[in-house]
DNA sequence: TATTAATATGTGCATATACACATGTGCATA
DNA sequence: TATGCACATGTGTATATGCACATATTAATA
């Protein structure tokens, strides 16, 4: 099959999407030994930080849609990394890490740290500050 | 509901995801009048550039998984923006833009151009080169 | 007290993405 | 010819994401 000559992609949105996808895959591959994606690892860390909370609070904190959080949490619940403490009504339920969840974070942290270091070097220490600032400016678009 | 004090997010992967999500939403909102997402707009432009091709070629060109292309194409087929020309066997099918597809790209281009300009200003002309270079370095991780 | 506000949760639908697997076709070669 | 490799397609399943809609509970207020 003949390959088609690539053209210069000009859309910053698409360029960004591709880089984001590559970056996610990289973190995911590094976290493979603990069977976590970077999204899952990040959400676990959020829960660790806020200790116990309801799902709406967690969504606000993680800056994700509430229904996204519900679905992502279901994966973590099934893995036994998170538990839901039933209140009097659904409204009063709280979620928190299990022992396994805490242990998995600890194990994952070592792997994440290495990924983080490698990415920092890929971006370049000297450019890091400006780069992260730009990411924040873009995030503010929403 | 009391809000939880945000902590500094250190994971570059998550920071990047958030920015990417915001950027996608921004482009999507700008392309709303032509009822296209930026992913769809980009795929249409890829097809316009390569004129006619099979799905595997398109996937390579767009740097997406082949099965992702199949599913994204199905949306464009249903919208009548793309058509599939049946060959002797499935293997010989070709896809190409419809008239409506070409028209929609033209209409979308004006909107996209404006989004593109705004993002360029958000990043800052003076930082643009370095920023895009970094995106490419990250993309190469895969 | 009855109605309304605010708050919390969940499901259906849709897009975007990719891996694993199954299937089909055509050509080269043993 | 038969076998296998290269190429092309499609489905099942999964994660990640968010909007629209429905429902339930609590607090405030008319």
Tab-separated table of C-alpha atoms (C1' of nucleotides) in Angstrom:
chain	number	residue	atom	x	y	z
A	1	UNK	CA	0.000	0.000	0.000
A	2	UNK	CA	1.413	3.361	-0.983
A	3	UNK	CA	1.698	5.817	1.852
A	4	UNK	CA	0.259	9.248	1.398
A	5	UNK	CA	2.574	12.199	1.764
A	6	UNK	CA	1.754	13.884	5.072
A	7	UNK	CA	0.898	17.566	4.972
A	8	UNK	CA	1.643	20.092	7.664
A	9	UNK	CA	-1.119	19.993	10.251
A	10	UNK	CA	-1.998	23.504	11.254
A	11	UNK	CA	-4.847	23.015	13.709
A	12	UNK	CA	-3.536	23.578	17.228
A	13	UNK	CA	-6.481	21.614	18.595
A	14	UNK	CA	-5.519	18.488	16.672
A	15	UNK	CA	-1.802	18.872	17.373
A	16	UNK	CA	-2.665	19.168	21.020
A	17	UNK	CA	-4.948	16.156	20.936
A	18	UNK	CA	-2.193	14.016	19.451
A	19	UNK	CA	0.355	15.115	22.004
A	20	UNK	CA	-2.128	14.577	24.804
A	21	UNK	CA	-2.893	11.101	23.540
A	22	UNK	CA	0.800	10.225	23.352
A	23	UNK	CA	1.429	11.603	26.809
A	24	UNK	CA	-1.481	9.665	28.288
A	25	UNK	CA	-0.265	6.484	26.637
A	26	UNK	CA	3.180	7.059	28.060
A	27	UNK	CA	1.945	7.474	31.637
A	28	UNK	CA	-0.423	4.535	31.185
A	29	UNK	CA	2.412	2.298	30.005
A	30	UNK	CA	4.538	3.294	32.970
A	31	UNK	CA	1.678	2.544	35.393
A	32	UNK	CA	0.933	-0.810	33.760
A	33	UNK	CA	2.579	-2.824	36.578
A	34	UNK	CA	-0.050	-1.599	39.039
A	35	UNK	CA	-2.843	-1.976	36.477
A	36	UNK	CA	-3.840	1.678	36.577
A	37	UNK	CA	-4.281	4.360	33.974
A	38	UNK	CA	-3.033	7.832	34.742
A	39	UNK	CA	-6.635	9.025	35.014
A	40	UNK	CA	-7.364	6.354	37.582
A	41	UNK	CA	-4.129	7.055	39.450
A	42	UNK	CA	-4.933	10.739	39.544
A	43	UNK	CA	-8.468	10.159	40.786
A	44	UNK	CA	-7.187	7.859	43.523
A	45	UNK	CA	-4.803	10.579	44.614
A	46	UNK	CA	-7.609	13.100	44.668
A	47	UNK	CA	-9.607	10.830	46.949
A	48	UNK	CA	-6.569	10.284	49.139
A	49	UNK	CA	-6.151	14.037	49.489
A	50	UNK	CA	-9.737	14.842	50.352
A	51	UNK	CA	-10.088	11.663	52.454
A	52	UNK	CA	-13.869	11.253	52.440
A	53	UNK	CA	-16.385	13.130	50.344
A	54	UNK	CA	-19.433	12.762	48.164
A	55	UNK	CA	-19.253	12.377	44.406
A	56	UNK	CA	-20.296	15.913	43.560
A	57	UNK	CA	-17.489	17.322	45.694
A	58	UNK	CA	-15.012	14.972	44.082
A	59	UNK	CA	-16.138	16.009	40.605
A	60	UNK	CA	-15.658	19.684	41.431
A	61	UNK	CA	-12.276	19.002	42.913
A	62	UNK	CA	-11.129	16.872	39.976
A	63	UNK	CA	-12.602	19.382	37.507
A	64	UNK	CA	-14.480	16.672	35.665
A	65	UNK	CA	-18.153	16.221	34.932
A	66	UNK	CA	-20.024	14.595	37.789
A	67	UNK	CA	-21.302	11.772	35.621
A	68	UNK	CA	-17.771	11.101	34.412
A	69	UNK	CA	-16.695	10.758	38.022
A	70	UNK	CA	-19.526	8.324	38.745
A	71	UNK	CA	-18.414	6.088	35.883
A	72	UNK	CA	-14.724	6.326	36.652
A	73	UNK	CA	-15.460	5.559	40.285
A	74	UNK	CA	-17.374	2.432	39.293
A	75	UNK	CA	-14.177	1.057	37.769
A	76	UNK	CA	-12.244	1.780	40.964
A	77	UNK	CA	-15.021	0.300	43.098
A	78	UNK	CA	-14.947	-2.921	41.090
A	79	UNK	CA	-11.183	-3.064	41.464
A	80	UNK	CA	-11.654	-2.771	45.212
A	81	UNK	CA	-9.522	0.370	45.440
A	82	UNK	CA	-12.350	2.583	46.644
A	83	UNK	CA	-15.344	1.925	48.854
A	84	UNK	CA	-18.677	3.644	49.216
A	85	UNK	CA	-20.054	4.174	52.693
A	86	UNK	CA	-23.831	4.124	52.602
A	87	UNK	CA	-25.537	6.960	54.435
A	88	UNK	CA	-29.179	7.183	55.435
A	89	UNK	CA	-30.063	8.067	51.868
A	90	UNK	CA	-28.099	8.030	48.596
A	91	UNK	CA	-27.504	11.685	49.180
A	92	UNK	CA	-25.396	10.950	52.237
A	93	UNK	CA	-23.081	8.363	50.732
A	94	UNK	CA	-19.364	8.936	51.104
A	95	UNK	CA	-16.473	7.443	49.222
A	96	UNK	CA	-12.964	6.731	50.438
A	97	UNK	CA	-9.905	4.638	49.662
A	98	UNK	CA	-9.663	1.026	50.750
A	99	UNK	CA	-6.478	-0.428	52.200
A	100	UNK	CA	-5.764	-1.889	48.778
A	101	UNK	CA	-6.336	1.532	47.284
A	102	UNK	CA	-3.788	3.098	49.603
A	103	UNK	CA	-1.282	0.343	48.923
A	104	UNK	CA	-1.746	0.657	45.173
A	105	UNK	CA	-1.125	4.394	45.280
A	106	UNK	CA	2.118	3.767	47.140
A	107	UNK	CA	3.251	1.227	44.566
A	108	UNK	CA	2.145	3.402	41.675
A	109	UNK	CA	3.871	6.468	43.039
A	110	UNK	CA	7.324	5.092	42.295
A	111	UNK	CA	6.346	4.384	38.692
A	112	UNK	CA	4.587	7.708	38.254
A	113	UNK	CA	7.616	9.560	39.634
A	114	UNK	CA	9.838	8.019	36.981
A	115	UNK	CA	7.369	8.901	34.200
A	116	UNK	CA	7.125	12.417	35.540
A	117	UNK	CA	10.905	12.776	35.526
A	118	UNK	CA	11.158	11.561	31.956
A	119	UNK	CA	8.477	13.960	30.772
A	120	UNK	CA	10.121	16.840	32.578
A	121	UNK	CA	13.285	16.069	30.651
A	122	UNK	CA	11.368	15.767	27.388
A	123	UNK	CA	9.895	19.223	27.874
A	124	UNK	CA	13.205	20.570	29.112
A	125	UNK	CA	13.795	22.055	32.539
A	126	UNK	CA	14.465	25.471	31.047
A	127	UNK	CA	11.110	25.542	29.219
A	128	UNK	CA	8.998	23.905	31.900
A	129	UNK	CA	7.764	27.034	33.641
A	130	UNK	CA	6.589	28.761	30.513
A	131	UNK	CA	5.099	25.567	29.147
A	132	UNK	CA	3.015	24.904	32.248
A	133	UNK	CA	1.914	28.535	32.317
A	134	UNK	CA	0.663	28.175	28.752
A	135	UNK	CA	-1.228	25.000	29.673
A	136	UNK	CA	-2.984	26.953	32.409
A	137	UNK	CA	-3.871	29.770	30.035
A	138	UNK	CA	-5.415	27.251	27.670
A	139	UNK	CA	-7.285	25.553	30.493
A	140	UNK	CA	-8.873	28.888	31.368
A	141	UNK	CA	-10.587	28.979	27.970
A	142	UNK	CA	-13.404	26.871	29.435
B	1	UNK	CA	-21.707	22.273	50.132
B	2	UNK	CA	-18.294	23.331	51.306
B	3	UNK	CA	-15.677	23.459	48.612
B	4	UNK	CA	-12.464	21.600	49.139
B	5	UNK	CA	-9.239	23.567	48.997
B	6	UNK	CA	-7.520	22.678	45.703
B	7	UNK	CA	-3.960	21.409	45.882
B	8	UNK	CA	-1.255	21.970	43.318
B	9	UNK	CA	-1.589	19.316	40.614
B	10	UNK	CA	1.821	18.057	39.728
B	11	UNK	CA	1.119	15.383	37.126
B	12	UNK	CA	1.968	16.748	33.691
B	13	UNK	CA	-0.262	14.098	32.144
B	14	UNK	CA	-3.332	15.349	33.988
B	15	UNK	CA	-2.493	19.013	33.446
B	16	UNK	CA	-2.151	18.270	29.788
B	17	UNK	CA	-5.413	16.347	29.655
B	18	UNK	CA	-7.272	19.262	31.190
B	19	UNK	CA	-5.804	21.757	28.785
B	20	UNK	CA	-6.513	19.443	25.864
B	21	UNK	CA	-10.104	19.035	26.975
B	22	UNK	CA	-10.561	22.802	27.278
B	23	UNK	CA	-8.982	23.395	23.886
B	24	UNK	CA	-11.182	20.775	22.227
B	25	UNK	CA	-14.262	22.281	23.818
B	26	UNK	CA	-13.240	25.691	22.557
B	27	UNK	CA	-12.828	24.546	18.957
B	28	UNK	CA	-16.025	22.511	19.198
B	29	UNK	CA	-17.966	25.539	20.414
B	30	UNK	CA	-16.614	27.647	17.559
B	31	UNK	CA	-17.598	24.980	14.995
B	32	UNK	CA	-21.076	24.579	16.485
B	33	UNK	CA	-22.776	26.551	13.657
B	34	UNK	CA	-21.768	23.866	11.131
B	35	UNK	CA	-22.570	21.056	13.556
B	36	UNK	CA	-19.051	19.641	13.560
B	37	UNK	CA	-16.543	18.801	16.260
B	38	UNK	CA	-12.912	19.676	15.664
B	39	UNK	CA	-12.135	15.961	15.294
B	40	UNK	CA	-14.760	15.639	12.598
B	41	UNK	CA	-13.630	18.835	10.886
B	42	UNK	CA	-10.058	17.597	10.890
B	43	UNK	CA	-10.995	14.197	9.495
B	44	UNK	CA	-13.013	15.842	6.730
B	45	UNK	CA	-9.995	17.943	5.820
B	46	UNK	CA	-7.801	14.851	5.756
B	47	UNK	CA	-10.194	13.211	3.309
B	48	UNK	CA	-10.317	16.372	1.224
B	49	UNK	CA	-6.531	16.380	1.017
B	50	UNK	CA	-6.089	12.739	0.036
B	51	UNK	CA	-9.189	12.839	-2.185
B	52	UNK	CA	-10.018	9.121	-2.344
B	53	UNK	CA	-8.526	6.335	-0.263
B	54	UNK	CA	-9.342	3.264	1.765
B	55	UNK	CA	-9.860	3.371	5.513
B	56	UNK	CA	-6.523	1.888	6.459
B	57	UNK	CA	-4.705	4.591	4.494
B	58	UNK	CA	-6.829	7.266	6.119
B	59	UNK	CA	-6.081	5.880	9.578
B	60	UNK	CA	-2.340	5.991	8.918
B	61	UNK	CA	-2.574	9.469	7.548
B	62	UNK	CA	-4.678	10.746	10.437
B	63	UNK	CA	-2.459	8.910	12.943
B	64	UNK	CA	-5.436	7.285	14.607
B	65	UNK	CA	-6.332	3.684	15.163
B	66	UNK	CA	-8.043	2.106	12.176
B	67	UNK	CA	-11.087	1.113	14.203
B	68	UNK	CA	-11.384	4.649	15.521
B	69	UNK	CA	-11.458	5.884	11.940
B	70	UNK	CA	-14.179	3.387	11.052
B	71	UNK	CA	-16.375	4.633	13.873
B	72	UNK	CA	-15.675	8.306	13.255
B	73	UNK	CA	-16.377	7.799	9.563
B	74	UNK	CA	-19.730	6.211	10.354
B	75	UNK	CA	-20.800	9.485	11.946
B	76	UNK	CA	-19.727	11.443	8.865
B	77	UNK	CA	-21.421	8.928	6.555
B	78	UNK	CA	-24.684	9.308	8.451
B	79	UNK	CA	-24.402	13.074	8.210
B	80	UNK	CA	-24.006	12.700	4.464
B	81	UNK	CA	-20.642	14.471	4.424
B	82	UNK	CA	-18.713	11.437	3.192
B	83	UNK	CA	-19.627	8.616	0.849
B	84	UNK	CA	-18.270	5.111	0.428
B	85	UNK	CA	-17.771	3.820	-3.092
B	86	UNK	CA	-18.270	0.072	-3.147
B	87	UNK	CA	-15.560	-1.886	-4.921
B	88	UNK	CA	-15.711	-5.486	-6.113
B	89	UNK	CA	-15.063	-6.624	-2.549
B	90	UNK	CA	-15.010	-4.828	0.798
B	91	UNK	CA	-11.282	-4.629	0.311
B	92	UNK	CA	-11.672	-2.297	-2.630
B	93	UNK	CA	-14.014	0.239	-1.079
B	94	UNK	CA	-13.016	3.879	-1.294
B	95	UNK	CA	-14.235	6.861	0.656
B	96	UNK	CA	-14.505	10.458	-0.470
B	97	UNK	CA	-16.249	13.723	0.357
B	98	UNK	CA	-19.764	14.444	-0.863
B	99	UNK	CA	-20.787	17.825	-2.223
B	100	UNK	CA	-22.305	18.578	1.160
B	101	UNK	CA	-19.018	17.548	2.751
B	102	UNK	CA	-17.082	19.991	0.600
B	103	UNK	CA	-19.559	22.760	1.293
B	104	UNK	CA	-19.468	22.129	5.023
B	105	UNK	CA	-15.687	22.318	5.077
B	106	UNK	CA	-15.854	25.680	3.330
B	107	UNK	CA	-18.352	27.001	5.850
B	108	UNK	CA	-16.434	25.553	8.766
B	109	UNK	CA	-13.132	26.970	7.605
B	110	UNK	CA	-14.133	30.538	8.439
B	111	UNK	CA	-15.103	29.519	11.961
B	112	UNK	CA	-12.020	27.380	12.451
B	113	UNK	CA	-9.776	30.225	11.262
B	114	UNK	CA	-11.163	32.504	13.942
B	115	UNK	CA	-10.681	29.857	16.652
B	116	UNK	CA	-7.162	29.258	15.423
B	117	UNK	CA	-6.378	32.970	15.605
B	118	UNK	CA	-7.701	33.240	19.150
B	119	UNK	CA	-5.678	30.258	20.305
B	120	UNK	CA	-2.551	31.621	18.687
B	121	UNK	CA	-3.041	34.789	20.700
B	122	UNK	CA	-3.684	32.804	23.874
B	123	UNK	CA	-0.408	30.957	23.465
B	124	UNK	CA	1.329	34.137	22.396
B	125	UNK	CA	3.050	34.670	19.039
B	126	UNK	CA	6.436	34.872	20.708
B	127	UNK	CA	6.059	31.476	22.383
B	128	UNK	CA	4.305	29.678	19.556
B	129	UNK	CA	7.341	28.123	17.890
B	130	UNK	CA	8.791	26.658	21.026
B	131	UNK	CA	5.398	25.512	22.221
B	132	UNK	CA	4.622	23.617	19.023
B	133	UNK	CA	8.111	22.114	19.030
B	134	UNK	CA	7.464	20.779	22.536
B	135	UNK	CA	4.140	19.310	21.432
B	136	UNK	CA	5.983	17.436	18.684
B	137	UNK	CA	8.581	16.136	21.116
B	138	UNK	CA	5.811	14.811	23.339
B	139	UNK	CA	4.017	13.260	20.381
B	140	UNK	CA	7.185	11.330	19.562
B	141	UNK	CA	6.942	9.503	22.891
B	142	UNK	CA	4.575	7.017	21.266
C	1	DT	C1'	-47.680	24.129	56.085
C	2	DA	C1'	-47.016	23.996	51.238
C	3	DT	C1'	-44.219	25.308	47.644
C	4	DT	C1'	-39.871	26.225	45.820
C	5	DA	C1'	-34.570	26.314	45.971
C	6	DA	C1'	-30.698	23.944	46.215
C	7	DT	C1'	-28.362	19.777	46.460
C	8	DA	C1'	-27.148	14.923	45.261
C	9	DT	C1'	-27.496	10.884	42.466
C	10	DG	C1'	-28.163	8.052	38.464
C	11	DT	C1'	-29.306	6.557	33.363
C	12	DG	C1'	-29.534	7.194	28.341
C	13	DC	C1'	-27.269	8.758	24.622
C	14	DA	C1'	-23.346	10.434	22.093
C	15	DT	C1'	-18.424	11.200	20.728
C	16	DA	C1'	-13.622	9.819	20.855
C	17	DT	C1'	-10.331	6.504	21.425
C	18	DA	C1'	-7.858	1.816	20.982
C	19	DC	C1'	-6.930	-3.278	21.852
C	20	DA	C1'	-8.227	-8.133	20.925
C	21	DC	C1'	-10.252	-10.967	17.938
C	22	DA	C1'	-12.496	-12.794	13.733
C	23	DT	C1'	-13.019	-12.689	8.770
C	24	DG	C1'	-12.104	-12.146	3.974
C	25	DT	C1'	-8.972	-11.490	-0.292
C	26	DG	C1'	-5.057	-11.795	-3.203
C	27	DC	C1'	-0.419	-12.904	-4.174
C	28	DA	C1'	3.962	-15.368	-3.668
C	29	DT	C1'	6.213	-19.440	-3.000
C	30	DA	C1'	7.191	-24.041	-1.326
D	1	DT	C1'	-2.042	-26.747	-5.506
D	2	DA	C1'	-1.794	-25.635	-0.897
D	3	DT	C1'	0.057	-22.841	2.500
D	4	DG	C1'	0.981	-18.803	4.408
D	5	DC	C1'	1.835	-13.824	4.447
D	6	DA	C1'	0.318	-9.157	3.582
D	7	DC	C1'	-3.454	-6.384	3.353
D	8	DA	C1'	-8.291	-4.732	4.329
D	9	DT	C1'	-12.441	-4.691	7.048
D	10	DG	C1'	-15.508	-5.126	10.921
D	11	DT	C1'	-17.326	-6.288	15.931
D	12	DG	C1'	-16.930	-6.742	20.953
D	13	DT	C1'	-15.341	-4.711	24.823
D	14	DA	C1'	-13.276	-1.174	27.485
D	15	DT	C1'	-11.889	3.560	29.193
D	16	DA	C1'	-12.756	8.504	29.182
D	17	DT	C1'	-15.635	12.184	28.612
D	18	DG	C1'	-19.988	15.235	28.998
D	19	DC	C1'	-24.943	16.744	27.930
D	20	DA	C1'	-29.912	16.027	28.687
D	21	DC	C1'	-33.074	14.226	31.480
D	22	DA	C1'	-35.276	12.070	35.513
D	23	DT	C1'	-35.487	11.420	40.482
D	24	DA	C1'	-34.851	12.014	45.399
D	25	DT	C1'	-33.874	14.758	49.520
D	26	DT	C1'	-33.133	18.783	52.282
D	27	DA	C1'	-33.496	23.531	53.317
D	28	DA	C1'	-35.654	27.927	52.767
D	29	DT	C1'	-39.445	30.783	52.299
D	30	DA	C1'	-43.951	32.431	51.171
